[in-house]
Coordinates of C-alpha atoms and ligand atoms in Angstrom, one line a residue:
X12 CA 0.0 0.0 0.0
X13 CA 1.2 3.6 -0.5
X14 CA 2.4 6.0 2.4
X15 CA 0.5 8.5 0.7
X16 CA -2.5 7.7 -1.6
X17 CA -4.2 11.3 -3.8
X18 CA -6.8 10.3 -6.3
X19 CA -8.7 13.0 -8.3
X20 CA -7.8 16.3 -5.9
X21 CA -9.8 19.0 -7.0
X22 CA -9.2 22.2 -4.4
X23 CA -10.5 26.0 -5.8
X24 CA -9.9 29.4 -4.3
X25 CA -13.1 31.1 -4.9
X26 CA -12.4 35.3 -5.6
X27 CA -14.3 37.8 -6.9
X28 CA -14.3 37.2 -10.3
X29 CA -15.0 33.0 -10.1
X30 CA -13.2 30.0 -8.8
X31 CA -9.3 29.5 -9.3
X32 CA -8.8 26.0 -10.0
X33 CA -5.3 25.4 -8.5
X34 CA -5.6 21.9 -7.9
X35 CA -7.5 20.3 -11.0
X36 CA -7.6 16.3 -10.7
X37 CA -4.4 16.0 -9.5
X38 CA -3.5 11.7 -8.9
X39 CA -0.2 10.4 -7.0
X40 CA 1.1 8.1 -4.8
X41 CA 4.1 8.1 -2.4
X42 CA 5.4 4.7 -1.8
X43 CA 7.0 4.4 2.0
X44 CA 10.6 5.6 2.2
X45 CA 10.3 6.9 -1.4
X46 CA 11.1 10.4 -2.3
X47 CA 8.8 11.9 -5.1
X48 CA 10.0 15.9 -6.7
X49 CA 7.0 17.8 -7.9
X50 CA 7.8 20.5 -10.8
X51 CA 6.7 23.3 -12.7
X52 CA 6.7 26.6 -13.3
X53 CA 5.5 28.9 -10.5
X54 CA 1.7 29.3 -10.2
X55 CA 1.3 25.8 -11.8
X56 CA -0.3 24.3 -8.5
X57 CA 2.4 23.0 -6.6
X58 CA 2.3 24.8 -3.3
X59 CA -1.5 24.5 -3.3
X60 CA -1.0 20.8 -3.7
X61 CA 1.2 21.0 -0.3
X62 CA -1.1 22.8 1.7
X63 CA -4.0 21.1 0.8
X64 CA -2.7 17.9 1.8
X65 CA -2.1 19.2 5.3
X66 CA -5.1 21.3 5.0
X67 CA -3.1 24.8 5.6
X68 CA -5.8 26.6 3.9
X69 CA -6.9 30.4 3.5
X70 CA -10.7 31.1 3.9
X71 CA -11.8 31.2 0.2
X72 CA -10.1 28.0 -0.3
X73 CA -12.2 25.0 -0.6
X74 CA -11.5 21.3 -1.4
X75 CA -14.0 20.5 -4.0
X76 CA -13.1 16.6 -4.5
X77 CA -10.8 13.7 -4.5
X78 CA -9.5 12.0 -1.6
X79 CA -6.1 12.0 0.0
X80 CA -5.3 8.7 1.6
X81 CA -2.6 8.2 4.5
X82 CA -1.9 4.9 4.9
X83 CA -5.6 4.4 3.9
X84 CA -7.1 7.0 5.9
X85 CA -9.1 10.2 4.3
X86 CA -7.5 13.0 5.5
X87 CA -10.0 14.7 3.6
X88 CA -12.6 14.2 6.3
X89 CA -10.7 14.9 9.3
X90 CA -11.8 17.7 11.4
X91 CA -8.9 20.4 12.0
X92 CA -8.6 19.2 15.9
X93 CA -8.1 15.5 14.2
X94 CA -5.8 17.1 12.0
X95 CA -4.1 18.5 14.6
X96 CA -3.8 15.5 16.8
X97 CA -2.8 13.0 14.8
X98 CA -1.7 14.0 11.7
X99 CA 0.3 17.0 11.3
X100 CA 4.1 16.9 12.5
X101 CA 3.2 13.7 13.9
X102 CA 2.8 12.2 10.5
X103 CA 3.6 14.5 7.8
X104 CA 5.2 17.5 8.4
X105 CA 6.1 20.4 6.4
X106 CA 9.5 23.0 5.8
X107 CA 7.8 25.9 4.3
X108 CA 9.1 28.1 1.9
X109 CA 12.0 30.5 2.9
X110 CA 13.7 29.2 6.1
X111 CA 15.1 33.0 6.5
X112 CA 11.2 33.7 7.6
X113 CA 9.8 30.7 9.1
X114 CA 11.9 31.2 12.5
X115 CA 10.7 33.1 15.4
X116 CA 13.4 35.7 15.5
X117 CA 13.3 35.8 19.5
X118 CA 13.2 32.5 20.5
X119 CA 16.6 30.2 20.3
X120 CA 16.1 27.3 17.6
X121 CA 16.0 24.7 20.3
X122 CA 13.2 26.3 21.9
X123 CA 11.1 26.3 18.8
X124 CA 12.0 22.7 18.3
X125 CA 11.0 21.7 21.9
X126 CA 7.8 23.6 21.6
X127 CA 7.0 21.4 18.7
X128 CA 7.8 18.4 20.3
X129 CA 6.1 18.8 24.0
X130 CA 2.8 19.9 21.9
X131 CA 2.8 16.6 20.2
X132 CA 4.0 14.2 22.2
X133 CA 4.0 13.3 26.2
X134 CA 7.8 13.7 26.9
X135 CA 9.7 16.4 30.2
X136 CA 10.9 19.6 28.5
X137 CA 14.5 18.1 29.6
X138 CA 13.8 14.9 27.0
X139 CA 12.6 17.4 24.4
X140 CA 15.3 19.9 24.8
X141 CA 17.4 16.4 24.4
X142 CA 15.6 15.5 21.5
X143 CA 16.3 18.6 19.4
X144 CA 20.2 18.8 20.5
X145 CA 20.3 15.2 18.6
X146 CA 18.1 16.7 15.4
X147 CA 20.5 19.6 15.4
X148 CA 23.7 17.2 15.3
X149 CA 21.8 15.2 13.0
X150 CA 21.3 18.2 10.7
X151 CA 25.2 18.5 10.5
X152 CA 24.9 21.5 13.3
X153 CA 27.2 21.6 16.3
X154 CA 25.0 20.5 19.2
X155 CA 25.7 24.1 20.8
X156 CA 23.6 25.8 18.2
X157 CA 20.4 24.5 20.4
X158 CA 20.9 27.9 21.9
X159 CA 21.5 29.9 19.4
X160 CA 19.2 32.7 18.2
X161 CA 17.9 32.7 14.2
X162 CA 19.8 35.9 13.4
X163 CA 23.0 34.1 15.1
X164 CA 22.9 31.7 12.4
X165 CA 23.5 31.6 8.3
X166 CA 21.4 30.8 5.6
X167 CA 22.1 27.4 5.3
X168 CA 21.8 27.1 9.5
X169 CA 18.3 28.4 9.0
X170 CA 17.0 26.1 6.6
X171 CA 19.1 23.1 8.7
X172 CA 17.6 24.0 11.8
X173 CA 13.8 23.7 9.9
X174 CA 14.6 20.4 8.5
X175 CA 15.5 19.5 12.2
X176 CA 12.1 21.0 12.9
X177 CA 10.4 19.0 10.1
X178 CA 12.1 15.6 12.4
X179 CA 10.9 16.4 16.0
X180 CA 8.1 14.6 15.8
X181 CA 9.5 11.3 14.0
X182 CA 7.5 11.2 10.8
X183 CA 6.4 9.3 7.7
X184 CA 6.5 12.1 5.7
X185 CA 8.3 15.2 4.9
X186 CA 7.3 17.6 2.5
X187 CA 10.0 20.3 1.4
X188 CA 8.4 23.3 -0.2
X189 CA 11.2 25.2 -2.3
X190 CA 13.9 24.2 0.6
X191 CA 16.7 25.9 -1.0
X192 CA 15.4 28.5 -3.0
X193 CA 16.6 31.5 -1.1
X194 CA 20.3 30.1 -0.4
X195 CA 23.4 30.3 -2.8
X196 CA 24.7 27.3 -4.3
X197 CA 27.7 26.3 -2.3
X198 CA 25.0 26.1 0.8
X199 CA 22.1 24.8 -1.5
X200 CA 24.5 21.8 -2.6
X201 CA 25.1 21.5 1.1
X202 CA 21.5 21.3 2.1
X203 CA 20.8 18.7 -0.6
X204 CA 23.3 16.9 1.2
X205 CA 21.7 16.6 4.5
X206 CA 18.8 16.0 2.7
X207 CA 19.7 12.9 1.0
X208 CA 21.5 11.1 3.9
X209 CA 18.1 11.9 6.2
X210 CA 16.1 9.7 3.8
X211 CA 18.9 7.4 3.8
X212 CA 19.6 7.1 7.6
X213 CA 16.1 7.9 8.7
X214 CA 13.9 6.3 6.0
X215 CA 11.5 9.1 5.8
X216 CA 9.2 10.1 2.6
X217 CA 9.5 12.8 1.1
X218 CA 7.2 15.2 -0.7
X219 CA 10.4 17.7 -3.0
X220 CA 8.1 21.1 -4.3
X221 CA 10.7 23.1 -6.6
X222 CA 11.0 24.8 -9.8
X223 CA 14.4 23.1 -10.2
X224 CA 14.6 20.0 -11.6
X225 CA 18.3 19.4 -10.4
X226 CA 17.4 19.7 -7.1
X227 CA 14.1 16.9 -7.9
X228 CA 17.2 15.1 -9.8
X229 CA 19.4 14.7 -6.8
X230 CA 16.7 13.8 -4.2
X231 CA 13.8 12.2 -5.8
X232 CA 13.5 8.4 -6.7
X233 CA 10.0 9.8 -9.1
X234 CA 9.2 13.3 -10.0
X235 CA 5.6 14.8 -11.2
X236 CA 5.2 17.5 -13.6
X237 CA 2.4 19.9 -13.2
X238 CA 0.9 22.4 -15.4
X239 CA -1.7 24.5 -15.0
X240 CA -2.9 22.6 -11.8
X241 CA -2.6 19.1 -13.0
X242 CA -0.1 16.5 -13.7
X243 CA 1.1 15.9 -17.1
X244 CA 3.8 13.3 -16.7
X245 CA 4.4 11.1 -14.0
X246 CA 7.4 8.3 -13.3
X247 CA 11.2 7.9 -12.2
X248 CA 13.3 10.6 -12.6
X249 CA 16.1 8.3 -14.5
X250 CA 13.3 7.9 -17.2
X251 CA 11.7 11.3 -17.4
X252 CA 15.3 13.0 -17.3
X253 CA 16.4 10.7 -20.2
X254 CA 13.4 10.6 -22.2
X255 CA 10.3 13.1 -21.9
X256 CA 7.3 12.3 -23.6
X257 CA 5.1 15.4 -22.3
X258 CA 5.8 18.3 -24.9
X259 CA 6.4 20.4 -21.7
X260 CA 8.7 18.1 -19.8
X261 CA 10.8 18.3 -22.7
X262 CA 10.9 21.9 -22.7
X263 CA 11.6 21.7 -19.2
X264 CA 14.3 19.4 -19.1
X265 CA 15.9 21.6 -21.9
X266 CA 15.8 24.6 -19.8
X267 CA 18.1 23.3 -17.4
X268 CA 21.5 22.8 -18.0
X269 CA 23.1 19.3 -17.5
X270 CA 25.8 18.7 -15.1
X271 CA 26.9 15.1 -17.1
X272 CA 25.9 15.1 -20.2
X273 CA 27.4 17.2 -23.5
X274 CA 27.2 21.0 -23.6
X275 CA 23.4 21.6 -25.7
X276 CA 22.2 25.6 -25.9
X277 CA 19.4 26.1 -23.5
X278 CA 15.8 26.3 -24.9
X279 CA 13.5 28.5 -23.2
X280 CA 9.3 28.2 -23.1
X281 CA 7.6 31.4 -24.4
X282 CA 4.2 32.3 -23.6
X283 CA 2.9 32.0 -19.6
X284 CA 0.8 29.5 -17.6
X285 CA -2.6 30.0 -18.2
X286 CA -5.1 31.8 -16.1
X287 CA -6.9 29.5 -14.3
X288 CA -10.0 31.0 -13.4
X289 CA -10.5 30.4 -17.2
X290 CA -8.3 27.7 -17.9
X291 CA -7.9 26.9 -21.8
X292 CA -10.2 24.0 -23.0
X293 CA -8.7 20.5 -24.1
X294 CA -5.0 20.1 -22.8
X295 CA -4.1 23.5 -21.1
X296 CA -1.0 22.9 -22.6
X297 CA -1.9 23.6 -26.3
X298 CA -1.7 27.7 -26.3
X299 CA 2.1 27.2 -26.0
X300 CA 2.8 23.3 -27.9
X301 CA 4.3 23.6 -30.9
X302 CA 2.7 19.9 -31.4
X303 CA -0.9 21.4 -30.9
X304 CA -3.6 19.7 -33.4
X305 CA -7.1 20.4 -33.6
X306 CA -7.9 17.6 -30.6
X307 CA -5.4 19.0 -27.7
X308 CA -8.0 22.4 -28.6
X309 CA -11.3 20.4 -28.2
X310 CA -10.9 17.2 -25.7
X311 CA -8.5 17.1 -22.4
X312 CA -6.0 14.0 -22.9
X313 CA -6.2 11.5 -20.1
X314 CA -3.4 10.8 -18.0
X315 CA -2.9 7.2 -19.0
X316 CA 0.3 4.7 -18.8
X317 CA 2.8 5.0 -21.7
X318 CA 5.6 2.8 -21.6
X319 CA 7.4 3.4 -17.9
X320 CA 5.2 6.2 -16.6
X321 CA 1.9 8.3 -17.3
X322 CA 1.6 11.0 -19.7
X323 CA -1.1 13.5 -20.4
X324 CA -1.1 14.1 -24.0
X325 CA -2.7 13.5 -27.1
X326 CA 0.3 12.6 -29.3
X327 CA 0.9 9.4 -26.5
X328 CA -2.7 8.6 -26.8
X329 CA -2.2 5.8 -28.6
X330 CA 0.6 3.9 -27.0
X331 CA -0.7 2.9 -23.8
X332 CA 1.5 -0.1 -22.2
Ligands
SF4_28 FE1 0.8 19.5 -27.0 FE2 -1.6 18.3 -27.7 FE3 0.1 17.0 -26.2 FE4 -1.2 19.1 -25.2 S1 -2.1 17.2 -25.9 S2 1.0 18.7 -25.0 S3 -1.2 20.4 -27.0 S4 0.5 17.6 -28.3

């Protein structure tokens, strides 16, 4: 059975002028100590996808369908206490975007860890505070940090000290929204470090949201591309890296330069993601395909299995597996 189990998630923010559909039949699965990479461009659906699944929604947000399964259980229908209790930290927990910001500049890190874990779980504040010095070490930290403020710390502290956060609570799954966005690359390389040996050492899931496919590369056993609030492609990265089939993972993939292979010019994708209070009709994709025929205009393609992994588009339509 999957970890995690999301079949047909349709969430909408409603505004003014209609409903935003974010989060448009979205499917996936996280097998237990896998590691799946979610990509796109921004506004694609990504983020909403992360905070829908822990149910970290604003008001005029609303899930309108599909169910997200945890080891079989609908999270969908959990109350927010229920939520609360046994599911989030506990179960999946979540480094936001921008470890800079997500510290409480007052408190020391270990404080903020030890919070987190005497809320969730019945342990003295001497076996929390013990329980965070070993997540910082763990993180790669010097145990002393514990008691160091945020703005006594660098970038790449920061965003260790919220993956130690992410831990306190012993997890199944981990999801990493943009975890090394704001850092430069000497520390991002670093964090993706710490990253990978936690999911070797610990054997915890993990949920990778990034625009940057190297990053998905180096962490992620499968990756899903979205667009315009759905998924398009779906499989292992090994396969999808070496040969897209979605007309936009290949652009994708040729927008990022490769570390191994020979030298190609970079490609980039004109046009924009589509509005998606009025999303385009047939595959949102077509606007900016140059593979566009008169079907991808009129019908949606299916996400269906083609060879190793599923693809969402018309010109795979006929070679399901
Ligand atoms: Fe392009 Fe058509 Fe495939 Fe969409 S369905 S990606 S428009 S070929």
């Amino acid at each position: 059975m999957a970890l995690l189990d999301v079949e047909n998630l349709k969430m909408y923010y409603k505004i003014l002028r209609g409903e935003v559909k974010a989060v448009d039949d979205v499917s996936f699965e996280v097998i237990a100590k896998e590691s799946l990479g979610l990509a796109g461009e921004s506004g694609c659906g990504k983020t909403s996808v992360a905070l829908t699944l822990l149910k970290l929604l604003p008001w005029n947000a609303k899930i309108k369908g599909g169910t997200i399964r945890l080891t079989g259980e609908d999270i969908t229908r959990m109350s927010d206490s229920e939520l609360r209790e046994k599911i989030r930290w506990k179960r999946i927990s979540m480094i936001f975007q921008g470890a800079m910001n997500a510290l409480h500049p007052t408190y020391t890190v270990g404080h903020q860890i030890t919070e987190c874990i005497l809320k969730h779980e019945n342990v003295t504040k001497d076996e929390a505070l013990e329980r965070a010095t070993k997540l910082i070490e763990l993180v790669g930290m010097e145990p002393e940090r514990v008691q160091r403020y945020p703005h006594e710390l660098s970038g790449g502290m920061k965003q260790r000290a919220v993956t130690a956060m992410a831990l306190a609570c012993n997890p199944d799954l981990v999801i990493a929204d943009e975890p090394t966005t704001a850092l430069d690359v000497i520390v991002q390389a670093q964090v993706l470090e710490v990253m990978k040996d936690l999911r070797h050492r610990l054997g915890v899931s993990m949920l990778v949201i990034s625009h940057d496919l190297a990053l998905i590369a180096e962490t992620c056993d499968k990756i899903g591309i979205m667009y315009a609030g759905k998924i398009v492609e779906n499989g292992d990265v090994k396969y999808i890296f070496k040969e897209p089939l979605h007309p936009y993972t290949t652009k994708l993939v040729s927008a990022f330069p490769s570390v191994i292979g020979p030298k190609t010019e970079l490609s980039s994708i004109h046009g924009f993601p589509p509005d998606l209070l009025k999303p385009p009709p047939g595959c949102r994709f077509h606007p900016r395909c140059e593979h566009a025929m008169d079907v991808c205009r009129q019908k949606e393609p299916p996400l269906i299995q083609v060879s190793n992994r599923l693809v969402a588009c018309h010109l795979h339509g006929g070679k399901e597996a």
